[in-house]
PDB file of C-alpha atoms and ligand atoms in Angstrom:
ATOM      1  CA  MET Q  24      22.338 -20.845  14.444  1.00 75.00           C
ATOM      2  CA  GLU Q  25      22.794 -18.081  16.692  1.00 76.00           C
ATOM      3  CA  PRO Q  26      21.547 -18.156  20.245  1.00 81.00           C
ATOM      4  CA  GLN Q  27      17.576 -17.547  20.091  1.00 90.00           C
ATOM      5  CA  ILE Q  28      17.535 -17.220  24.087  1.00 90.00           C
ATOM      6  CA  LEU Q  29      18.956 -14.515  26.039  1.00 90.00           C
ATOM      7  CA  GLU Q  30      19.093 -15.259  29.675  1.00 88.00           C
ATOM      8  CA  ILE Q  31      18.809 -12.387  31.865  1.00 87.00           C
ATOM      9  CA  LEU Q  32      19.775 -13.746  35.643  1.00 77.00           C
ATOM     10  CA  ALA Q  33      19.925 -10.189  37.623  1.00 70.00           C
ATOM     11  CA  PHE Q  34      16.988  -8.053  37.200  1.00 69.00           C
ATOM     12  CA  SER Q  35      15.441  -5.195  39.189  1.00 66.00           C
ATOM     13  CA  LEU Q  36      12.098  -3.536  38.653  1.00 64.00           C
ATOM     14  CA  GLN Q  37      13.270   0.210  37.428  1.00 62.00           C
ATOM     15  CA  ILE Q  38      10.682   1.455  35.862  1.00 58.00           C
ATOM     16  CA  GLY Q  39      11.913   3.822  32.903  1.00 58.00           C
ATOM     17  CA  ILE Q  40      15.828   2.613  32.825  1.00 67.00           C
ATOM     18  CA  ALA Q  41      15.493   0.229  29.531  1.00 77.00           C
ATOM     19  CA  ASN Q  42      18.458  -1.700  28.582  1.00 88.00           C
ATOM     20  CA  ASP Q  43      19.370  -1.587  25.104  1.00 91.00           C
ATOM     21  CA  ALA Q  44      20.865  -5.041  24.265  1.00 91.00           C
ATOM     22  CA  TRP Q  45      18.014  -6.661  25.679  1.00 93.00           C
ATOM     23  CA  ILE Q  46      15.498  -4.560  23.620  1.00 95.00           C
ATOM     24  CA  ALA Q  47      17.731  -5.120  20.602  1.00 96.00           C
ATOM     25  CA  ALA Q  48      17.184  -8.716  21.357  1.00 96.00           C
ATOM     26  CA  LEU Q  49      13.452  -8.667  21.573  1.00 97.00           C
ATOM     27  CA  GLU Q  50      13.112  -7.051  18.999  1.00 98.00           C
ATOM     28  CA  SER Q  51      15.369  -9.488  16.944  1.00 97.00           C
ATOM     29  CA  GLY Q  52      12.839 -12.257  17.719  1.00 97.00           C
ATOM     30  CA  LYS Q  53      14.838 -13.705  20.634  1.00 97.00           C
ATOM     31  CA  VAL Q  54      13.252 -14.947  24.056  1.00 97.00           C
ATOM     32  CA  LEU Q  55      14.151 -12.784  26.957  1.00 96.00           C
ATOM     33  CA  TYR Q  56      14.018 -15.503  29.742  1.00 96.00           C
ATOM     34  CA  PHE Q  57      14.059 -14.470  33.534  1.00 95.00           C
ATOM     35  CA  PRO Q  58      15.253 -17.481  35.525  1.00 94.00           C
ATOM     36  CA  SER Q  59      14.470 -15.879  38.774  1.00 90.00           C
ATOM     37  CA  ILE Q  60      11.199 -13.946  38.318  1.00 92.00           C
ATOM     38  CA  ALA Q  61       8.297 -16.001  39.307  1.00 94.00           C
ATOM     39  CA  PHE Q  62       4.861 -15.871  39.851  1.00 95.00           C
ATOM     40  CA  THR Q  63       3.832 -17.304  42.912  1.00 94.00           C
ATOM     41  CA  PRO Q  64       0.407 -18.683  43.258  1.00 95.00           C
ATOM     42  CA  LEU Q  65      -1.080 -18.184  47.309  1.00 96.00           C
ATOM     43  CA  PRO Q  66      -1.457 -21.534  49.157  1.00 95.00           C
ATOM     44  CA  GLU Q  67      -5.396 -21.151  49.264  1.00 94.00           C
ATOM     45  CA  GLU Q  68      -5.110 -21.098  45.056  1.00 96.00           C
ATOM     46  CA  ARG Q  69      -3.694 -24.579  44.791  1.00 94.00           C
ATOM     47  CA  SER Q  70      -7.252 -25.890  44.292  1.00 94.00           C
ATOM     48  CA  LEU Q  71      -7.472 -24.319  41.271  1.00 96.00           C
ATOM     49  CA  PHE Q  72      -4.473 -26.407  39.785  1.00 97.00           C
ATOM     50  CA  THR Q  73      -6.340 -28.858  38.268  1.00 96.00           C
ATOM     51  CA  PRO Q  74      -6.869 -29.476  34.593  1.00 94.00           C
ATOM     52  CA  ALA Q  75     -10.995 -29.870  35.648  1.00 95.00           C
ATOM     53  CA  ILE Q  76     -10.514 -26.216  36.294  1.00 95.00           C
ATOM     54  CA  ARG Q  77     -11.402 -25.703  32.593  1.00 95.00           C
ATOM     55  CA  ASP Q  78     -14.423 -25.950  30.526  1.00 95.00           C
ATOM     56  CA  PRO Q  79     -14.202 -28.977  28.037  1.00 91.00           C
ATOM     57  CA  LYS Q  80     -15.422 -27.037  25.180  1.00 91.00           C
ATOM     58  CA  ALA Q  81     -12.718 -24.269  25.717  1.00 90.00           C
ATOM     59  CA  ARG Q  82      -9.317 -24.425  24.630  1.00 84.00           C
ATOM     60  CA  ASN Q  83      -8.125 -22.137  27.440  1.00 88.00           C
ATOM     61  CA  ILE Q  84      -9.117 -20.472  30.332  1.00 97.00           C
ATOM     62  CA  SER Q  85      -9.214 -16.756  30.021  1.00 97.00           C
ATOM     63  CA  LEU Q  86      -9.403 -13.344  31.297  1.00 97.00           C
ATOM     64  CA  ASP Q  87     -10.272 -10.493  28.800  1.00 96.00           C
ATOM     65  CA  ALA Q  88      -9.273  -6.870  28.928  1.00 94.00           C
ATOM     66  CA  GLN Q  89     -12.501  -5.883  30.475  1.00 94.00           C
ATOM     67  CA  GLY Q  90     -12.043  -8.847  33.214  1.00 94.00           C
ATOM     68  CA  VAL Q  91     -14.611 -11.025  32.163  1.00 96.00           C
ATOM     69  CA  LEU Q  92     -13.515 -14.745  32.866  1.00 97.00           C
ATOM     70  CA  LYS Q  93     -14.327 -17.501  29.958  1.00 97.00           C
ATOM     71  CA  GLY Q  94     -13.190 -21.315  29.632  1.00 97.00           C
ATOM     72  CA  ALA Q  95     -13.595 -21.843  33.234  1.00 97.00           C
ATOM     73  CA  SER Q  96     -15.814 -24.121  34.933  1.00 95.00           C
ATOM     74  CA  GLY Q  97     -16.683 -24.434  38.611  1.00 90.00           C
ATOM     75  CA  ASP Q  98     -19.063 -22.264  40.988  1.00 92.00           C
ATOM     76  CA  GLU Q  99     -19.096 -18.336  40.976  1.00 94.00           C
ATOM     77  CA  VAL Q 100     -16.562 -18.890  44.368  1.00 95.00           C
ATOM     78  CA  ARG Q 101     -14.422 -20.689  42.493  1.00 94.00           C
ATOM     79  CA  GLN Q 102     -14.326 -18.639  39.021  1.00 95.00           C
ATOM     80  CA  ALA Q 103     -14.268 -15.445  41.058  1.00 96.00           C
ATOM     81  CA  ALA Q 104     -10.481 -17.056  42.696  1.00 97.00           C
ATOM     82  CA  LEU Q 105      -9.486 -17.894  39.606  1.00 97.00           C
ATOM     83  CA  ALA Q 106     -10.188 -14.428  37.778  1.00 97.00           C
ATOM     84  CA  ALA Q 107      -8.299 -12.801  40.887  1.00 97.00           C
ATOM     85  CA  MET Q 108      -5.059 -15.030  40.529  1.00 98.00           C
ATOM     86  CA  ILE Q 109      -5.352 -14.233  36.741  1.00 98.00           C
ATOM     87  CA  GLU Q 110      -5.555 -10.817  37.098  1.00 97.00           C
ATOM     88  CA  ARG Q 111      -2.505 -10.670  40.184  1.00 97.00           C
ATOM     89  CA  PHE Q 112      -0.452 -12.541  37.054  1.00 98.00           C
ATOM     90  CA  ARG Q 113      -1.871  -9.901  34.560  1.00 98.00           C
ATOM     91  CA  ALA Q 114      -0.378  -6.633  36.989  1.00 97.00           C
ATOM     92  CA  GLN Q 115       2.478  -8.552  37.371  1.00 96.00           C
ATOM     93  CA  ALA Q 116       3.196  -8.868  33.873  1.00 97.00           C
ATOM     94  CA  LYS Q 117       2.127  -5.320  32.926  1.00 96.00           C
ATOM     95  CA  LEU Q 118       4.793  -4.123  35.408  1.00 93.00           C
ATOM     96  CA  LEU Q 119       7.599  -5.994  33.706  1.00 93.00           C
ATOM     97  CA  ILE Q 120       7.062  -4.878  30.415  1.00 95.00           C
ATOM     98  CA  ALA Q 121       6.804  -1.727  31.825  1.00 92.00           C
ATOM     99  CA  SER Q 122       9.792  -2.084  33.410  1.00 90.00           C
ATOM    100  CA  LEU Q 123      11.789  -3.535  30.314  1.00 92.00           C
ATOM    101  CA  PHE Q 124      10.467  -1.259  27.551  1.00 94.00           C
ATOM    102  CA  PRO Q 125       9.306   1.902  28.810  1.00 91.00           C
ATOM    103  CA  HIS Q 126       8.730   3.246  25.091  1.00 92.00           C
ATOM    104  CA  TYR Q 127       6.409   0.611  24.466  1.00 96.00           C
ATOM    105  CA  THR Q 128       4.066   2.127  27.302  1.00 91.00           C
ATOM    106  CA  ASN Q 129       1.892   4.213  25.467  1.00 94.00           C
ATOM    107  CA  GLY Q 130       1.278   2.003  22.650  1.00 97.00           C
ATOM    108  CA  LEU Q 131       0.367  -1.101  24.054  1.00 97.00           C
ATOM    109  CA  ARG Q 132      -3.157  -2.755  24.055  1.00 96.00           C
ATOM    110  CA  LEU Q 133      -4.222  -5.343  26.814  1.00 96.00           C
ATOM    111  CA  ALA Q 134      -5.592  -8.500  25.060  1.00 95.00           C
ATOM    112  CA  PRO Q 135      -6.494 -11.317  26.835  1.00 96.00           C
ATOM    113  CA  THR Q 136      -4.284 -13.321  29.751  1.00 98.00           C
ATOM    114  CA  SER Q 137      -4.746 -17.093  29.955  1.00 97.00           C
ATOM    115  CA  PHE Q 138      -4.415 -19.867  31.962  1.00 97.00           C
ATOM    116  CA  ARG Q 139      -3.105 -23.122  30.755  1.00 97.00           C
ATOM    117  CA  PRO Q 140      -3.821 -25.981  33.270  1.00 96.00           C
ATOM    118  CA  THR Q 141      -3.982 -29.076  30.167  1.00 94.00           C
ATOM    119  CA  LEU Q 142      -0.974 -31.522  29.797  1.00 95.00           C
ATOM    120  CA  VAL Q 143       0.766 -30.187  26.566  1.00 96.00           C
ATOM    121  CA  GLU Q 144       1.714 -33.894  25.641  1.00 95.00           C
ATOM    122  CA  THR Q 145      -1.695 -35.742  25.249  1.00 88.00           C
ATOM    123  CA  ARG Q 146      -3.738 -32.775  24.236  1.00 86.00           C
ATOM    124  CA  LYS Q 147      -5.586 -33.917  20.511  1.00 85.00           C
ATOM    125  CA  GLN Q 148      -5.974 -31.069  18.539  1.00 86.00           C
ATOM    126  CA  SER Q 149      -5.644 -30.378  14.440  1.00 91.00           C
ATOM    127  CA  LEU Q 150      -2.494 -29.855  12.575  1.00 90.00           C
ATOM    128  CA  ARG Q 151      -3.297 -26.293  12.433  1.00 90.00           C
ATOM    129  CA  ALA Q 152      -4.081 -25.812  15.828  1.00 91.00           C
ATOM    130  CA  ASP Q 153      -1.268 -28.048  17.319  1.00 95.00           C
ATOM    131  CA  ASP Q 154       1.068 -25.414  18.968  1.00 96.00           C
ATOM    132  CA  ARG Q 155       3.548 -28.330  19.371  1.00 97.00           C
ATOM    133  CA  GLN Q 156       4.623 -27.707  15.641  1.00 97.00           C
ATOM    134  CA  LEU Q 157       6.934 -25.103  15.129  1.00 98.00           C
ATOM    135  CA  HIS Q 158       5.208 -21.816  14.036  1.00 98.00           C
ATOM    136  CA  ILE Q 159       4.508 -17.756  14.653  1.00 98.00           C
ATOM    137  CA  ASP Q 160       1.257 -16.945  16.397  1.00 98.00           C
ATOM    138  CA  ALA Q 161      -1.027 -15.618  13.781  1.00 97.00           C
ATOM    139  CA  PHE Q 162      -5.039 -15.027  14.657  1.00 90.00           C
ATOM    140  CA  PRO Q 163      -7.358 -16.668  11.823  1.00 92.00           C
ATOM    141  CA  SER Q 164     -10.352 -14.478  13.193  1.00 94.00           C
ATOM    142  CA  ARG Q 165      -8.795 -11.096  14.591  1.00 94.00           C
ATOM    143  CA  PRO Q 166      -6.750  -9.387  11.823  1.00 96.00           C
ATOM    144  CA  ASN Q 167      -4.173  -6.771  13.361  1.00 94.00           C
ATOM    145  CA  ARG Q 168      -2.443  -5.278   9.953  1.00 95.00           C
ATOM    146  CA  GLY Q 169       1.000  -5.544  11.076  1.00 96.00           C
ATOM    147  CA  GLU Q 170       0.137  -4.658  15.110  1.00 97.00           C
ATOM    148  CA  ARG Q 171       2.531  -6.793  17.396  1.00 98.00           C
ATOM    149  CA  LEU Q 172       1.984  -9.549  19.514  1.00 98.00           C
ATOM    150  CA  LEU Q 173       4.368  -9.525  22.745  1.00 98.00           C
ATOM    151  CA  ARG Q 174       3.670 -12.302  25.218  1.00 98.00           C
ATOM    152  CA  VAL Q 175       4.621 -12.675  28.817  1.00 98.00           C
ATOM    153  CA  PHE Q 176       4.661 -16.486  30.105  1.00 98.00           C
ATOM    154  CA  SER Q 177       5.383 -17.929  33.481  1.00 98.00           C
ATOM    155  CA  ASN Q 178       5.420 -21.436  34.433  1.00 98.00           C
ATOM    156  CA  VAL Q 179       3.505 -22.107  37.474  1.00 98.00           C
ATOM    157  CA  ASN Q 180       3.679 -25.719  37.635  1.00 97.00           C
ATOM    158  CA  PRO Q 181       3.160 -26.810  41.417  1.00 96.00           C
ATOM    159  CA  ASP Q 182       5.346 -30.090  40.778  1.00 96.00           C
ATOM    160  CA  GLY Q 183       8.128 -28.607  39.368  1.00 96.00           C
ATOM    161  CA  ILE Q 184       7.654 -29.719  35.830  1.00 98.00           C
ATOM    162  CA  PRO Q 185       9.379 -27.432  33.222  1.00 98.00           C
ATOM    163  CA  ARG Q 186       7.610 -26.192  30.155  1.00 98.00           C
ATOM    164  CA  VAL Q 187       9.638 -27.677  27.079  1.00 98.00           C
ATOM    165  CA  TRP Q 188       9.437 -25.127  23.966  1.00 98.00           C
ATOM    166  CA  ARG Q 189      11.428 -25.751  20.587  1.00 98.00           C
ATOM    167  CA  VAL Q 190      12.557 -22.397  19.494  1.00 98.00           C
ATOM    168  CA  GLY Q 191      13.284 -22.143  15.464  1.00 97.00           C
ATOM    169  CA  GLU Q 192      15.087 -19.859  13.380  1.00 97.00           C
ATOM    170  CA  GLN Q 193      14.607 -15.951  12.750  1.00 97.00           C
ATOM    171  CA  PHE Q 194      11.966 -14.450  10.967  1.00 98.00           C
ATOM    172  CA  LYS Q 195      13.447 -13.294   7.896  1.00 98.00           C
ATOM    173  CA  GLU Q 196      14.336 -17.178   7.088  1.00 98.00           C
ATOM    174  CA  VAL Q 197      11.265 -18.378   7.855  1.00 98.00           C
ATOM    175  CA  ALA Q 198       9.523 -15.683   5.539  1.00 98.00           C
ATOM    176  CA  GLN Q 199      12.232 -16.623   2.668  1.00 98.00           C
ATOM    177  CA  ARG Q 200      11.377 -19.946   3.094  1.00 98.00           C
ATOM    178  CA  PHE Q 201       7.842 -20.070   2.952  1.00 98.00           C
ATOM    179  CA  LEU Q 202       6.961 -17.200   0.900  1.00 98.00           C
ATOM    180  CA  PRO Q 203       7.165 -19.028  -2.480  1.00 97.00           C
ATOM    181  CA  GLN Q 204       4.846 -21.383  -1.619  1.00 96.00           C
ATOM    182  CA  VAL Q 205       2.103 -19.227  -0.449  1.00 96.00           C
ATOM    183  CA  LYS Q 206      -1.449 -18.801  -1.907  1.00 96.00           C
ATOM    184  CA  ALA Q 207      -1.839 -15.342  -3.295  1.00 96.00           C
ATOM    185  CA  TYR Q 208      -3.890 -12.884  -1.552  1.00 97.00           C
ATOM    186  CA  SER Q 209      -7.435 -12.565  -2.723  1.00 96.00           C
ATOM    187  CA  PRO Q 210      -9.196  -9.246  -1.405  1.00 95.00           C
ATOM    188  CA  TRP Q 211     -12.588 -10.665  -2.616  1.00 96.00           C
ATOM    189  CA  GLN Q 212     -12.056 -14.116  -0.393  1.00 96.00           C
ATOM    190  CA  ALA Q 213     -11.148 -11.227   2.216  1.00 97.00           C
ATOM    191  CA  LYS Q 214     -14.164  -9.268   1.859  1.00 96.00           C
ATOM    192  CA  ALA Q 215     -16.447 -12.401   1.811  1.00 96.00           C
ATOM    193  CA  LEU Q 216     -14.598 -13.606   4.846  1.00 96.00           C
ATOM    194  CA  HIS Q 217     -15.658 -10.361   6.813  1.00 96.00           C
ATOM    195  CA  ALA Q 218     -19.465 -10.398   5.311  1.00 96.00           C
ATOM    196  CA  LEU Q 219     -19.655 -14.114   6.925  1.00 96.00           C
ATOM    197  CA  HIS Q 220     -17.949 -12.668   9.958  1.00 96.00           C
ATOM    198  CA  ILE Q 221     -15.617 -15.583  10.315  1.00 95.00           C
ATOM    199  CA  THR Q 222     -13.131 -12.107  10.512  1.00 96.00           C
ATOM    200  CA  LYS Q 223     -13.713  -9.364  12.705  1.00 95.00           C
ATOM    201  CA  SER Q 224     -12.527  -7.039  10.433  1.00 95.00           C
ATOM    202  CA  LEU Q 225     -10.930  -6.981   6.857  1.00 95.00           C
ATOM    203  CA  ARG Q 226      -8.241  -9.359   6.596  1.00 96.00           C
ATOM    204  CA  SER Q 227      -5.357  -7.285   5.158  1.00 97.00           C
ATOM    205  CA  GLU Q 228      -2.432  -9.478   2.926  1.00 98.00           C
ATOM    206  CA  TYR Q 229      -0.420  -8.736   5.605  1.00 98.00           C
ATOM    207  CA  ASP Q 230      -2.598 -10.991   8.055  1.00 98.00           C
ATOM    208  CA  HIS Q 231      -2.969 -13.337   4.965  1.00 98.00           C
ATOM    209  CA  LEU Q 232       0.938 -13.854   4.565  1.00 98.00           C
ATOM    210  CA  MET Q 233       1.184 -14.459   8.470  1.00 98.00           C
ATOM    211  CA  LEU Q 234      -1.276 -17.262   8.537  1.00 98.00           C
ATOM    212  CA  GLN Q 235       0.176 -18.660   5.234  1.00 98.00           C
ATOM    213  CA  LEU Q 236       3.486 -19.063   7.047  1.00 98.00           C
ATOM    214  CA  HIS Q 237       2.054 -20.149  10.305  1.00 98.00           C
ATOM    215  CA  ASP Q 238       0.000 -23.299   8.387  1.00 97.00           C
ATOM    216  CA  ALA Q 239       2.991 -24.027   6.268  1.00 98.00           C
ATOM    217  CA  MET Q 240       5.189 -24.187   8.961  1.00 98.00           C
ATOM    218  CA  LYS Q 241       3.269 -26.966  11.019  1.00 98.00           C
ATOM    219  CA  SER Q 242       1.932 -28.828   7.967  1.00 96.00           C
ATOM    220  CA  ASP Q 243       5.635 -29.409   6.808  1.00 98.00           C
ATOM    221  CA  ALA Q 244       7.042 -32.574   8.775  1.00 97.00           C
ATOM    222  CA  ASP Q 245      10.222 -32.300   7.377  1.00 98.00           C
ATOM    223  CA  TYR Q 246      10.688 -28.723   8.063  1.00 98.00           C
ATOM    224  CA  GLN Q 247       9.646 -29.744  11.942  1.00 98.00           C
ATOM    225  CA  LYS Q 248      12.286 -32.394  12.041  1.00 98.00           C
ATOM    226  CA  ASN Q 249      15.010 -30.465  10.087  1.00 98.00           C
ATOM    227  CA  ALA Q 250      14.754 -26.909  10.896  1.00 97.00           C
ATOM    228  CA  PRO Q 251      17.425 -24.957  12.578  1.00 97.00           C
ATOM    229  CA  GLN Q 252      15.872 -24.759  16.379  1.00 97.00           C
ATOM    230  CA  VAL Q 253      16.681 -25.437  19.670  1.00 96.00           C
ATOM    231  CA  ARG Q 254      15.119 -26.778  22.752  1.00 96.00           C
ATOM    232  CA  PHE Q 255      14.994 -25.097  25.801  1.00 96.00           C
ATOM    233  CA  SER Q 256      13.164 -26.090  29.678  1.00 97.00           C
ATOM    234  CA  PHE Q 257      11.288 -23.035  31.143  1.00 98.00           C
ATOM    235  CA  PRO Q 258      11.566 -23.995  34.803  1.00 97.00           C
ATOM    236  CA  THR Q 259       8.588 -23.483  37.313  1.00 97.00           C
ATOM    237  CA  GLY Q 260       9.060 -19.701  38.785  1.00 96.00           C
ATOM    238  CA  SER Q 261      10.615 -18.302  35.404  1.00 96.00           C
ATOM    239  CA  THR Q 262       9.103 -15.945  33.137  1.00 97.00           C
ATOM    240  CA  TRP Q 263       9.819 -15.207  29.493  1.00 98.00           C
ATOM    241  CA  VAL Q 264       8.891 -12.454  26.756  1.00 98.00           C
ATOM    242  CA  CYS Q 265       8.906 -12.853  23.350  1.00 98.00           C
ATOM    243  CA  PHE Q 266       7.142 -11.408  20.081  1.00 98.00           C
ATOM    244  CA  SER Q 267       5.221 -14.082  19.265  1.00 98.00           C
ATOM    245  CA  ASP Q 268       4.173 -13.178  15.800  1.00 98.00           C
ATOM    246  CA  GLN Q 269       8.128 -13.183  15.063  1.00 98.00           C
ATOM    247  CA  THR Q 270       9.729 -15.730  17.128  1.00 98.00           C
ATOM    248  CA  SER Q 271       9.406 -19.395  15.572  1.00 98.00           C
ATOM    249  CA  HIS Q 272       8.273 -21.319  18.644  1.00 98.00           C
ATOM    250  CA  ALA Q 273       6.396 -24.927  19.420  1.00 98.00           C
ATOM    251  CA  VAL Q 274       5.427 -26.212  23.364  1.00 98.00           C
ATOM    252  CA  MET Q 275       6.484 -29.938  23.272  1.00 98.00           C
ATOM    253  CA  SER Q 276       5.429 -30.477  26.961  1.00 98.00           C
ATOM    254  CA  GLY Q 277       4.107 -28.895  30.617  1.00 98.00           C
ATOM    255  CA  GLN Q 278       1.245 -28.014  32.304  1.00 97.00           C
ATOM    256  CA  TYR Q 279       0.169 -24.726  34.081  1.00 97.00           C
ATOM    257  CA  LEU Q 280       1.335 -21.664  32.330  1.00 98.00           C
ATOM    258  CA  PHE Q 281       0.139 -18.370  32.723  1.00 98.00           C
ATOM    259  CA  GLU Q 282       0.551 -16.070  29.288  1.00 98.00           C
ATOM    260  CA  GLN Q 283      -0.368 -12.258  28.799  1.00 98.00           C
ATOM    261  CA  THR Q 284      -1.041 -10.981  25.438  1.00 97.00           C
ATOM    262  CA  LEU Q 285       0.098  -7.077  24.633  1.00 97.00           C
ATOM    263  CA  GLN Q 286      -0.742  -5.658  21.422  1.00 97.00           C
ATOM    264  CA  LEU Q 287       1.765  -3.276  20.183  1.00 98.00           C
ATOM    265  CA  PRO Q 288       1.676  -0.730  16.809  1.00 97.00           C
ATOM    266  CA  VAL Q 289       4.365  -1.271  15.136  1.00 97.00           C
ATOM    267  CA  ALA Q 290       5.312   2.785  15.434  1.00 96.00           C
ATOM    268  CA  HIS Q 291       5.768   2.212  18.964  1.00 97.00           C
ATOM    269  CA  GLN Q 292       8.991  -0.237  18.555  1.00 97.00           C
ATOM    270  CA  TYR Q 293      12.035   1.007  19.095  1.00 96.00           C
ATOM    271  CA  ASN Q 294      13.344  -0.556  15.660  1.00 98.00           C
ATOM    272  CA  PRO Q 295      10.034  -0.413  13.645  1.00 98.00           C
ATOM    273  CA  ASP Q 296      12.228  -2.037  10.862  1.00 98.00           C
ATOM    274  CA  SER Q 297      12.856  -5.011  12.559  1.00 98.00           C
ATOM    275  CA  SER Q 298       8.984  -6.320  12.451  1.00 98.00           C
ATOM    276  CA  PRO Q 299       7.205  -8.795  10.655  1.00 98.00           C
ATOM    277  CA  LEU Q 300       5.252  -6.135   8.936  1.00 98.00           C
ATOM    278  CA  ALA Q 301       9.037  -4.324   7.924  1.00 98.00           C
ATOM    279  CA  ILE Q 302      10.301  -7.582   6.954  1.00 98.00           C
ATOM    280  CA  LEU Q 303       7.597  -9.145   4.516  1.00 98.00           C
ATOM    281  CA  THR Q 304       7.057  -5.448   2.972  1.00 98.00           C
ATOM    282  CA  ARG Q 305      10.792  -5.616   1.976  1.00 98.00           C
ATOM    283  CA  LEU Q 306      10.795  -9.206   0.820  1.00 98.00           C
ATOM    284  CA  THR Q 307       7.806  -8.955  -1.478  1.00 98.00           C
ATOM    285  CA  GLY Q 308       8.298  -5.307  -2.351  1.00 97.00           C
ATOM    286  CA  ARG Q 309       4.732  -4.170  -1.758  1.00 96.00           C
ATOM    287  CA  ALA Q 310       2.678  -2.446   0.558  1.00 97.00           C
ATOM    288  CA  LEU Q 311       0.865  -5.122   2.486  1.00 98.00           C
ATOM    289  CA  VAL Q 312      -1.804  -3.239   4.546  1.00 96.00           C
ATOM    290  CA  PRO Q 313      -4.179  -0.579   3.625  1.00 90.00           C
ATOM    291  CA  GLU Q 314      -2.978   3.162   4.112  1.00 79.00           C
TER     292      GLU Q 314
HETATM  293  C1  SIN Y 428       2.028 -21.205  21.988  1.00 58.08           C
HETATM  294  O1  SIN Y 428       2.030 -19.991  22.034  1.00 58.08           O
HETATM  295  O2  SIN Y 428       2.250 -21.595  20.905  1.00 58.08           O
HETATM  296  C2  SIN Y 428       2.012 -22.291  23.137  1.00 58.08           C
HETATM  297  C3  SIN Y 428       3.085 -21.672  24.472  1.00 58.08           C
HETATM  298  C4  SIN Y 428       2.545 -22.597  25.163  1.00 58.08           C
HETATM  299  O3  SIN Y 428       1.519 -22.802  25.894  1.00 58.08           O
HETATM  300  O4  SIN Y 428       3.365 -22.874  25.959  1.00 58.08           O
HETATM  301 FE1   FE Y 429       1.918 -19.671  19.382  1.00 58.08          FE
END
């Protein structure tokens, strides 16, 4: 398998100067890894680093695009401190993306920023929700009709514990392997899901296929074990970026992570033909999103 992680050692924030090789790597589904870009919490924020900061009923702690904090426990002062820390990471993540991919800037839509204080190894969840299985990201309730999910991650573990991922094969390989076994799209079912408010808008065939790929990958134990993949440790104080709807990934261990999601219309990519929408359209031979 060709290397799926591009390590970028020397990097300086220069807005508007794009590096074509990095852009091509990102848009072909690779992870851009910046070992020396750290998000550094303030000393007084140290007390926020506890799993108890998360409301046990919530999956993650997040700050939505409007600045509303969700999923946190604790009193108002503590929640305000947490929101401010997440906000600082958000600003840094946006600056990094603006610097790396100037052409994206006008198309980007801010999605939530998350803080993940839970120990990955012992977390109990259903197979479908288990991100320790290789998968591509797809949202069951939020159809995006081909819009990209660009994500920035920073490991902020205060004890120097790495975040360990597996990164799998290219999106086209994943799609070729699983498309023959996915359930056909049903426009009627899509309408029913929308009418019942299970989805926030109508699920397109693209969204259906992405979810089917996500589920098929996670539930195939043989694939999980034998698919081409690499294991990679992201140390504390490092940052990485990928299109998580395209990069096959799984998180194996770690605790305390920041993550920023940005959505991007395919038309704003440098090479729209490299998108999952374009790849799935070519493989199926039909339009997968309504005009
Ligand atoms: C994921 O996006 O699947 C999980 C990434 C992580 O928590 O490290
Ligand atoms: Fe994921």
